[in-house]
Coordinates of C-alpha atoms and ligand atoms in Angstrom, one line a residue:
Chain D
X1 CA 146.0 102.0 121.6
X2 CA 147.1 100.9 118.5
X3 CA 147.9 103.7 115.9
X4 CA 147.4 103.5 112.4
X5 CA 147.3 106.0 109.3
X6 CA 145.7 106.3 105.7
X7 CA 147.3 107.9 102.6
X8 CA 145.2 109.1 99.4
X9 CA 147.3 106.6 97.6
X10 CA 147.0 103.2 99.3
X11 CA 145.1 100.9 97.4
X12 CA 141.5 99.0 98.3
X13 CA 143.4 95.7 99.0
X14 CA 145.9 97.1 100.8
X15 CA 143.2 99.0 103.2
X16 CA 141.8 95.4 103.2
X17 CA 144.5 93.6 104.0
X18 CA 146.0 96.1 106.3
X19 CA 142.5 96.2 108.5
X20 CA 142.3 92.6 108.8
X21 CA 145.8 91.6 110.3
X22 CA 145.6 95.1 112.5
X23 CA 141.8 93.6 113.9
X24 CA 143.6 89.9 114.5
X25 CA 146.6 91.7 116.2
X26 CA 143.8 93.7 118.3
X27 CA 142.4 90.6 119.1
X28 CA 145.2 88.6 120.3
X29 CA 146.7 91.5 122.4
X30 CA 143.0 92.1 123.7
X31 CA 142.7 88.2 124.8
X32 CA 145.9 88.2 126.1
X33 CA 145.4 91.2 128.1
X34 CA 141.4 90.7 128.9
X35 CA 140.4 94.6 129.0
X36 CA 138.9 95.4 125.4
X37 CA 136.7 98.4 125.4
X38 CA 133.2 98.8 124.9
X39 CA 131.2 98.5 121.4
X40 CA 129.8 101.5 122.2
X41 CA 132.9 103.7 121.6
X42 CA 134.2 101.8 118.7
X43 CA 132.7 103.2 115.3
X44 CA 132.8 102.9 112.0
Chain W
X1 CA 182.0 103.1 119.5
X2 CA 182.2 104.7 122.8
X3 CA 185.3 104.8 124.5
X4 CA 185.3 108.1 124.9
X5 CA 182.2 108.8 126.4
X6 CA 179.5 106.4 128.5
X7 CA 176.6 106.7 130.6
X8 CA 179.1 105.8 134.0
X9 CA 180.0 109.0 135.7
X10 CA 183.8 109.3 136.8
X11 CA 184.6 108.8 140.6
X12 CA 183.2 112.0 142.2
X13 CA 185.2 113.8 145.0
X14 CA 184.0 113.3 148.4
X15 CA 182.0 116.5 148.3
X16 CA 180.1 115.6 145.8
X17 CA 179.1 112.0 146.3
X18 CA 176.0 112.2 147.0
X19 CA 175.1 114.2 144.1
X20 CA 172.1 113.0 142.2
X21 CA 173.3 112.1 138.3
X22 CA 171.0 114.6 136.3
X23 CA 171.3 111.9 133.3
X24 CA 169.4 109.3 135.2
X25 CA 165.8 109.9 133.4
X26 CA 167.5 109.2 130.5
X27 CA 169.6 106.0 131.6
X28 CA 166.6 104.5 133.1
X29 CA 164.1 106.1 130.6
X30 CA 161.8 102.7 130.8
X31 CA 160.6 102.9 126.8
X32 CA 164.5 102.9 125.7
X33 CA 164.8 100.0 127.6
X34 CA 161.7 98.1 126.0
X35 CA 163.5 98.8 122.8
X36 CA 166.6 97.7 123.4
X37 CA 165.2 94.2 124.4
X38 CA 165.0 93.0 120.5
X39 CA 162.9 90.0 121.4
X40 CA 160.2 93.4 122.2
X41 CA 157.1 93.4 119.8
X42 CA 157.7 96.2 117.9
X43 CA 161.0 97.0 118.8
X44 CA 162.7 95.9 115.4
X45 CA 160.4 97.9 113.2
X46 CA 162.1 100.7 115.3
X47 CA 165.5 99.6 114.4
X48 CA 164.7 98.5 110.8
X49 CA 165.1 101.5 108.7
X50 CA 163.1 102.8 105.7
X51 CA 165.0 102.2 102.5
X52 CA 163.1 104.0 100.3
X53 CA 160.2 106.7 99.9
X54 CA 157.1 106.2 102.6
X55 CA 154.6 104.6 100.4
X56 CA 151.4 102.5 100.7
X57 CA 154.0 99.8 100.0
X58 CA 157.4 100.4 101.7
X59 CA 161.0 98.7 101.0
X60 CA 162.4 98.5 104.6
X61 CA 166.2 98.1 104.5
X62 CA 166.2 94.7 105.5
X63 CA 164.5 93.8 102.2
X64 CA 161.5 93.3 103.1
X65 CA 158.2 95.5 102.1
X66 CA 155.2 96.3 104.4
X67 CA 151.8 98.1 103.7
X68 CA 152.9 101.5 105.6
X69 CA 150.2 102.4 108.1
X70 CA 152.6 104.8 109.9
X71 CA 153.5 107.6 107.8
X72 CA 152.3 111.3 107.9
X73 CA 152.4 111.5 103.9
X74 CA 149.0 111.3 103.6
X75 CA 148.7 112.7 100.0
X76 CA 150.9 110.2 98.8
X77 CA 153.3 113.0 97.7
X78 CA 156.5 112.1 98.9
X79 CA 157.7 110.2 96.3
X80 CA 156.4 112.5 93.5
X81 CA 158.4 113.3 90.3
X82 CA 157.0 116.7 90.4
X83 CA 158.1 116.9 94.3
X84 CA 161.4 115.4 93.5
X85 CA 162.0 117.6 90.7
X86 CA 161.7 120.6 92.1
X87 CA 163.5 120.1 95.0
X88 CA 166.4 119.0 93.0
X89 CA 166.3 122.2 90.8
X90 CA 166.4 124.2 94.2
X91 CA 169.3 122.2 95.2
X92 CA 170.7 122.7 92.3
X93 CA 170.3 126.6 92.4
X94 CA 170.6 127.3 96.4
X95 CA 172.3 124.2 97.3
X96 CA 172.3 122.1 100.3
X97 CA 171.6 124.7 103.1
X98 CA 170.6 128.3 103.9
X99 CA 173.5 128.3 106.6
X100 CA 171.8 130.8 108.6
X101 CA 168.4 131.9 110.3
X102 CA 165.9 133.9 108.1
X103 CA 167.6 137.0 109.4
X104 CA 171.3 136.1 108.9
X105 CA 171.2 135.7 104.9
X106 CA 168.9 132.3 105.2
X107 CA 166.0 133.4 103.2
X108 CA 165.9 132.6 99.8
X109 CA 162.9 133.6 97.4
X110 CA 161.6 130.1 97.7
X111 CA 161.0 131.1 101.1
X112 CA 159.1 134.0 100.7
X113 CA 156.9 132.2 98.0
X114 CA 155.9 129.5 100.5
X115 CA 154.8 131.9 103.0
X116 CA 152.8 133.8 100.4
X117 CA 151.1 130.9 99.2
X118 CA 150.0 129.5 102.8
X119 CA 149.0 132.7 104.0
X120 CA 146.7 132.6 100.6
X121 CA 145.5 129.3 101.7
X122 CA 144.4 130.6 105.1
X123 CA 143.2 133.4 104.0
X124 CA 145.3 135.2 106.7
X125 CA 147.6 138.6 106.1
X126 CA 150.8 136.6 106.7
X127 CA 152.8 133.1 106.6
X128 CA 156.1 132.4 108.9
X129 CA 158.0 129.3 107.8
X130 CA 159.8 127.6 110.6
X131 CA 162.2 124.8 110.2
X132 CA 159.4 122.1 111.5
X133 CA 155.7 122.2 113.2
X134 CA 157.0 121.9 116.7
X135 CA 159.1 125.1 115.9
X136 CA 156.3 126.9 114.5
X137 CA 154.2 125.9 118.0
X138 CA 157.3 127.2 119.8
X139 CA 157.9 130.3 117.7
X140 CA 154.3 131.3 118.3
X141 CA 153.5 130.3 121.9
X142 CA 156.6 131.2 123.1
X143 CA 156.1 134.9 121.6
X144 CA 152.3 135.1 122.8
X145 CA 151.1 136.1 126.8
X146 CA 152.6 138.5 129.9
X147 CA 152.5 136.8 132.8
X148 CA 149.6 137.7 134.1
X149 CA 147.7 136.1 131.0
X150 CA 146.7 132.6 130.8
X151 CA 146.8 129.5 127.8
X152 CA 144.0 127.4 128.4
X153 CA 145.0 124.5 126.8
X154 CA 143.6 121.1 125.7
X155 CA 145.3 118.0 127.8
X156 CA 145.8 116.1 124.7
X157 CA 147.6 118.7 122.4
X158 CA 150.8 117.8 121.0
X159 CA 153.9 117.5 122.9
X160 CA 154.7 120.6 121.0
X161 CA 152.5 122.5 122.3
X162 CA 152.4 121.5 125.6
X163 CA 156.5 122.4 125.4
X164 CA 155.4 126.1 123.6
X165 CA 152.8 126.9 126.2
X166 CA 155.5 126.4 128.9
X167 CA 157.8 128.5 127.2
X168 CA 155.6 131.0 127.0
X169 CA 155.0 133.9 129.9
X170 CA 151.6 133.5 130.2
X171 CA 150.1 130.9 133.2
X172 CA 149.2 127.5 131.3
X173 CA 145.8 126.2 132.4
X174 CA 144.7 122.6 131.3
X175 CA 141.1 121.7 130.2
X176 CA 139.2 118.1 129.8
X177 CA 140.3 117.2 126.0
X178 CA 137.7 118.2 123.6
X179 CA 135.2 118.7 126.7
X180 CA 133.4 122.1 126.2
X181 CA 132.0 122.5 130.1
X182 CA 135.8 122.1 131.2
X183 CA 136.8 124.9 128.7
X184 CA 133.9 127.1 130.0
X185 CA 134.3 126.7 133.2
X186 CA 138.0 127.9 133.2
X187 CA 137.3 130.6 131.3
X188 CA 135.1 131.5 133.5
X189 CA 137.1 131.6 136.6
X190 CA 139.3 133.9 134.6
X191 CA 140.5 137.7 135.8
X192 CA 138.6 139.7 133.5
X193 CA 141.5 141.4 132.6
X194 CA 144.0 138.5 132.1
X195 CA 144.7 138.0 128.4
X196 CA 143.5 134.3 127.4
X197 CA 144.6 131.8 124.8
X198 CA 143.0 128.8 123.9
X199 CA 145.4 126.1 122.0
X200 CA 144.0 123.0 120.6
X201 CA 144.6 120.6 117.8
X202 CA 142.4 120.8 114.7
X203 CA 143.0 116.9 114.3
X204 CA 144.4 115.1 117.5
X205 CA 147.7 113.4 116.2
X206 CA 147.1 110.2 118.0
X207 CA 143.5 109.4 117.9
X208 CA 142.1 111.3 114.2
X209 CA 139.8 113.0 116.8
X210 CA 138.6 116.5 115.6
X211 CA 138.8 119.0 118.0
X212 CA 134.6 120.8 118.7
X213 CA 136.1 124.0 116.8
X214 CA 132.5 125.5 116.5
X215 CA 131.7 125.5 120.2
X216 CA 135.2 126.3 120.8
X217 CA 134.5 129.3 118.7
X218 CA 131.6 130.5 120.3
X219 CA 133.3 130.2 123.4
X220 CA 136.5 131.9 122.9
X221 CA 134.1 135.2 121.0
X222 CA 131.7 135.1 124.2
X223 CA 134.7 135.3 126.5
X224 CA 137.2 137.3 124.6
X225 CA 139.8 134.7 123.7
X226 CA 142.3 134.1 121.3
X227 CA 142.3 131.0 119.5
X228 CA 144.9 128.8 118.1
X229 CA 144.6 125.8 116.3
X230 CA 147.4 123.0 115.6
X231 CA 146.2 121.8 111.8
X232 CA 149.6 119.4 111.5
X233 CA 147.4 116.6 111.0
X234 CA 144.3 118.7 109.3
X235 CA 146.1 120.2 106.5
X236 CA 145.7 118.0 103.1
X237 CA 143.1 116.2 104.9
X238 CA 139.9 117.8 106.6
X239 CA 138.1 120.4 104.3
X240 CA 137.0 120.9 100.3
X241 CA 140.0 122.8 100.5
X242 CA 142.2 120.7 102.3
X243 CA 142.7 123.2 105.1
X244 CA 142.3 121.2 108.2
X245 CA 139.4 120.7 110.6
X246 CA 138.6 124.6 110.8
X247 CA 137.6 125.0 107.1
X248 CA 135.6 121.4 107.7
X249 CA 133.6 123.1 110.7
X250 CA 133.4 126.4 109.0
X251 CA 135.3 128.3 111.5
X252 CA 138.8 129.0 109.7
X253 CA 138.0 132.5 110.0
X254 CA 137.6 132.7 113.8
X255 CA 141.2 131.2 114.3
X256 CA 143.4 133.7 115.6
X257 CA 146.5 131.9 114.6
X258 CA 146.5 128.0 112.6
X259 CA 150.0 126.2 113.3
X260 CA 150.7 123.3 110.3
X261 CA 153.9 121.1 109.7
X262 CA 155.1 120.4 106.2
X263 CA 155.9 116.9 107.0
X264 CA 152.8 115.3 106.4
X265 CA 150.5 116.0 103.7
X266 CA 153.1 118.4 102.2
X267 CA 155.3 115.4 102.2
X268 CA 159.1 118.3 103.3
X269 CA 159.9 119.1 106.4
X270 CA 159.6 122.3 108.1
X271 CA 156.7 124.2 110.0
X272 CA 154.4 127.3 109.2
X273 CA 152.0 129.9 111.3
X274 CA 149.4 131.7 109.4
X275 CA 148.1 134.7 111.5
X276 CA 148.1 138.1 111.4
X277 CA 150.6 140.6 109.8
X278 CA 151.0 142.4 113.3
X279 CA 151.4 139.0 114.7
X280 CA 153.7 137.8 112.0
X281 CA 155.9 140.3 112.4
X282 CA 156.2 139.9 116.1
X283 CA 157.4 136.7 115.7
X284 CA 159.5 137.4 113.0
X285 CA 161.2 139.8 115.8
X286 CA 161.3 138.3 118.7
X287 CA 160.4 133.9 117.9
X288 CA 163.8 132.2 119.1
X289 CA 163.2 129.3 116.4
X290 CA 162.9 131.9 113.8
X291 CA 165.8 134.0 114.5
X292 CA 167.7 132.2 116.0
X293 CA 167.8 128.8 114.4
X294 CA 168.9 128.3 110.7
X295 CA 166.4 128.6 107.8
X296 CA 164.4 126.1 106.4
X297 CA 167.0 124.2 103.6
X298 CA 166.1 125.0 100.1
X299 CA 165.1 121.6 98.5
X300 CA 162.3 121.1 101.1
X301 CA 161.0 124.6 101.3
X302 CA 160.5 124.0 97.0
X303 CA 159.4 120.5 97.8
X304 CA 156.5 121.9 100.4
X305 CA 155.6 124.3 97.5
X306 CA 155.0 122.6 94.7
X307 CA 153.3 119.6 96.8
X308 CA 151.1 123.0 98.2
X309 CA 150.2 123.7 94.5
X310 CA 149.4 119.6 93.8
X311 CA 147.0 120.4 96.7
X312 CA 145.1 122.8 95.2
X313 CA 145.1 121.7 91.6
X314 CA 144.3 118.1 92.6
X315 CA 141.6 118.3 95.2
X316 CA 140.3 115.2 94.3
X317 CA 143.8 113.5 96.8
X318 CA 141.6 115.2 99.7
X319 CA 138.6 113.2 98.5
X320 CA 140.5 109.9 98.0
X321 CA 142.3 110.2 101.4
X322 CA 138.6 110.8 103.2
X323 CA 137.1 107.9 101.3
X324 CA 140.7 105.4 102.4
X325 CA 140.1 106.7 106.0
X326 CA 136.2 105.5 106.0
X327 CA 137.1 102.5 104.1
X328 CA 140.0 101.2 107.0
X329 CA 137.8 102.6 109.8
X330 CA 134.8 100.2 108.3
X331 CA 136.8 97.2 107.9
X332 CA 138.5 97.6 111.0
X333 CA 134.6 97.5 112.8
X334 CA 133.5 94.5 110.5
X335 CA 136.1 92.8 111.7
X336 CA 135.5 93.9 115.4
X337 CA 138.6 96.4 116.0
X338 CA 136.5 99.3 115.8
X339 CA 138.8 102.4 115.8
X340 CA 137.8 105.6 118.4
X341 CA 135.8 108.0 116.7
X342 CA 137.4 110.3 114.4
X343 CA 137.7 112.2 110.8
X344 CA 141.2 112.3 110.1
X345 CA 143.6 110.1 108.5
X346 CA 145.0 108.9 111.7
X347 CA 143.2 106.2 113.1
X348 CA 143.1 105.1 116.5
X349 CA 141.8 101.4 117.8
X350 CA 141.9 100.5 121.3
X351 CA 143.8 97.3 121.9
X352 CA 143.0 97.2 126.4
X353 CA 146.7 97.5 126.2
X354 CA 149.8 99.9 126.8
X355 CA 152.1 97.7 125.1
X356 CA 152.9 97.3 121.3
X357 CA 150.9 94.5 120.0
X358 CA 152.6 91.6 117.2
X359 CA 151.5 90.9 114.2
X360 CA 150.6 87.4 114.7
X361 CA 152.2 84.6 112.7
X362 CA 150.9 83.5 109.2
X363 CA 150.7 87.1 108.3
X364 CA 151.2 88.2 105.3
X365 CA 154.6 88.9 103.8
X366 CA 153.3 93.0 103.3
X367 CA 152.4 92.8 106.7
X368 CA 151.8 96.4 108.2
X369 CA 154.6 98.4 109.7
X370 CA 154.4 98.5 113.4
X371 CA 156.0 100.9 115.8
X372 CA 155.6 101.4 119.6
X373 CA 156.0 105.1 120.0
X374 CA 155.4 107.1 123.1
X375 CA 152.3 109.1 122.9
X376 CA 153.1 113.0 122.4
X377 CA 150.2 113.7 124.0
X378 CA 151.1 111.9 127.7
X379 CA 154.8 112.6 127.7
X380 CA 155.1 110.8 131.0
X381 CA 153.2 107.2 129.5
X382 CA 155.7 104.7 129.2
X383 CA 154.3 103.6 126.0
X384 CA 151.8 103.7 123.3
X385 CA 151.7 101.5 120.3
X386 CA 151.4 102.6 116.9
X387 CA 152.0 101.6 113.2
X388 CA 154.5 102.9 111.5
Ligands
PLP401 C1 149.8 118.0 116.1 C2 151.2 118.1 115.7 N1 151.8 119.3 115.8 C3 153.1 119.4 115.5 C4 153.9 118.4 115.1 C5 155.4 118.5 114.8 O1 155.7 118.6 113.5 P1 157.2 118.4 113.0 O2 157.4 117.0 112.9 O3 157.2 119.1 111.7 O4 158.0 119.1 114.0 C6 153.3 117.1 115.0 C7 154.2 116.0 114.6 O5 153.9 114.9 114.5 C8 152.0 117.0 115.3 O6 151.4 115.8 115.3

């Protein structure tokens, strides 16, 4: 599990930014390691 | 560096060779070792320290900045002028400690004015400041129970208060996390005399998961519990108000007793309960981190304070922090890391992996802080992962 958090201050393109290299990390560690979870309990 | 003293044990005498080495867990605790391996992903965001204020954008001491996505100042207060300013004027008038516990000359009127404003917040009869949110779990659980009573509590609570409910009298009794039938059933099975507790966290500190507080409610009035809610990660973030998951379910007023730290949306340090007078009071008396242990220190008891009043004259921060967690929760499912359901600021996304995961090359040179952390929720767990 990879554990992130939010402040009231970070900017738009940070949040951006921040979300995409945290979803290719997640991706690489979950290829590498073959046991994703579900869709069903990943949400929005 | 350590001449004097090392992990190595002196030759014992014959009698006591065989004589386990009560250090051991530590020596061979398996998550120091990952850490001390600095090839580890993660490990040298560990060792890399902050050299400035937690910010969306932090200067780490080796010169480089990342997008912070590990930091409990969730307001954004921590680097505030007022925040800074006020703890500097406390310093300034108190200086740098209260060199004794509340009872042995450690509380100043800065004190007293912190604890009068959270217990306005809460809407409770009384505040007790502790010098940080696991103290104010311990300072309350500890104080709560006989022995013949029984904590039910949550399996994925804070360390804290898994610690607390052992150090209370009272038998501790785990329950499915955030599962209602597993709640009722123990109550249930209960002596119907046996005093009962039920200790959860508004917000769950590793996954933003918000504990089912109305149901919880219901239960703990149809059974005759008490009810104590862990809003460390709720405060300045669930809520109009900015009270935690119990004003967002509209059940503040059935909480028996809400635990909060200071670190995190208040952007100090320290820890507070906001309960009842009569319960106050017993804590006051008899709470080992509150009389025993030395007061909160001046500049971050005024810090807490004035980021408490930024709360309530700026609510819009509470707005802006919900709309930042649905915006990183959306683009973390567009892009197919979908985080676990959740309202709070933390944000939790699977990886199918126990182990710290690498930023992968070509990032960005604000790349996002990442930290492997054990999970304070499974103390035994080798390792988690987390940003920060
Ligand atoms: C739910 C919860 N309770 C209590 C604490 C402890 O707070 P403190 O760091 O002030 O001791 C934390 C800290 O992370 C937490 O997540």
């Amino acid at each position: 599990m990879l554990r992130l958090t939010v402040m009231a201050t970070h900017t738009e393109a940070q949040l951006r930014t921040a979300g995409e290299v945290v979803a290719a990390a997640v991706h690489a560690a979950r290829e590498t390691h073959g046991e994703g979870l579900p869709a069903a309990r990943s949400v929005a | 560096m350590t001449d004097g003293l090392t992990a190595a044990r002196p030759e014992l005498p014959a009698a006591a060779r065989d004589r386990r080495d009560p250090f051991a867990p530590l020596h061979e605790n398996a998550l120091a070792a990952l850490l001390r391996d600095p090839a580890h992903p993660g490990s040298a965001s560990v060792a890399v320290p902050t050299g400035g204020a937690p910010l969306p954008v932090t200067r780490y001491a080796d010169g480089r900045d990342r997008i912070n996505l590990g930091t409990g100042n969730y307001l954004g207060l921590a680097g505030d002028p007022r925040l800074i300013e006020s703890a500097a004027a406390a310093l300034r008038r108190y200086g740098t400690s209260t060199s004794g516990s509340r009872v042995l000359n450690g509380t100043t009127g800065l004190h007293l004015q912190l604890e009068e404003e959270l217990a306005d917040l809460y809407g409770t009869e009384a505040a007790v400041l502790t010098s940080s949110g696991v103290n104010a779990n311990l300072a309350l659980l500890s104080t709560v129970c006989t022995p013949d009573d029984v904590l039910l509590v949550d399996a994925h609570v804070h360390a804290s208060l898994h610690a607390a409910a052992a150090a209370s009298r009272g038998k501790v009794v785990r329950w499915q996390h955030n599962d209602l039938d597993s709640l009722a059933a123990r109550l249930e099975r209960l002596d119907p005399r046996a005093g009962a507790v039920v200790v959860v966290d508004g917000v769950y500190s590793m996954t933003g998961e918000i504990a089912p507080l109305r149901g919880i409610t219901a239960l703990c009035a149809q059974h005759g519990a008490r009810l104590v809610v862990d809003e460390a990660h709720g405060l300045g973030v669930l809520g109009a108000g900015g009270r935690g998951a119990g004003e967002e379910l509209g059940v503040l007023t059935d909480v028996d007793a809400v635990t909060v730290a200071l670190s995190k949306s208040l952007a100090s340090v320290g820890g507070a309960i906001m309960t009842s007078r009569a319960a106050a009071d017993g804590i006051r008396a008899s709470g080992m981190p509150y009389v025993f242990s030395a007061a909160n220190d001046p500049a971050s008891v005024a810090a807490a304070l004035t980021a408490l009043r930024i709360l309530r004259a700026e609510p819009e921060r509470v707005v802006r922090l919900q709309q930042n967690c649905a915006l990183l929760r959306r683009v973390l499912a567009d892009a197919g890391a979908g985080p676990i359901q959740g309202r709070g600021a933390v944000v939790a996304v699977p990886t199918g992996s126990e182990e710290a995961i690498p930023v992968p090359p070509g990032a960005p040179r604000s790349t996002p802080a990442s930290t492997p952390t054990p999970s304070p929720t499974r103390p035994s767990r080798a390792a988690g992962a987390c940003c920060g």
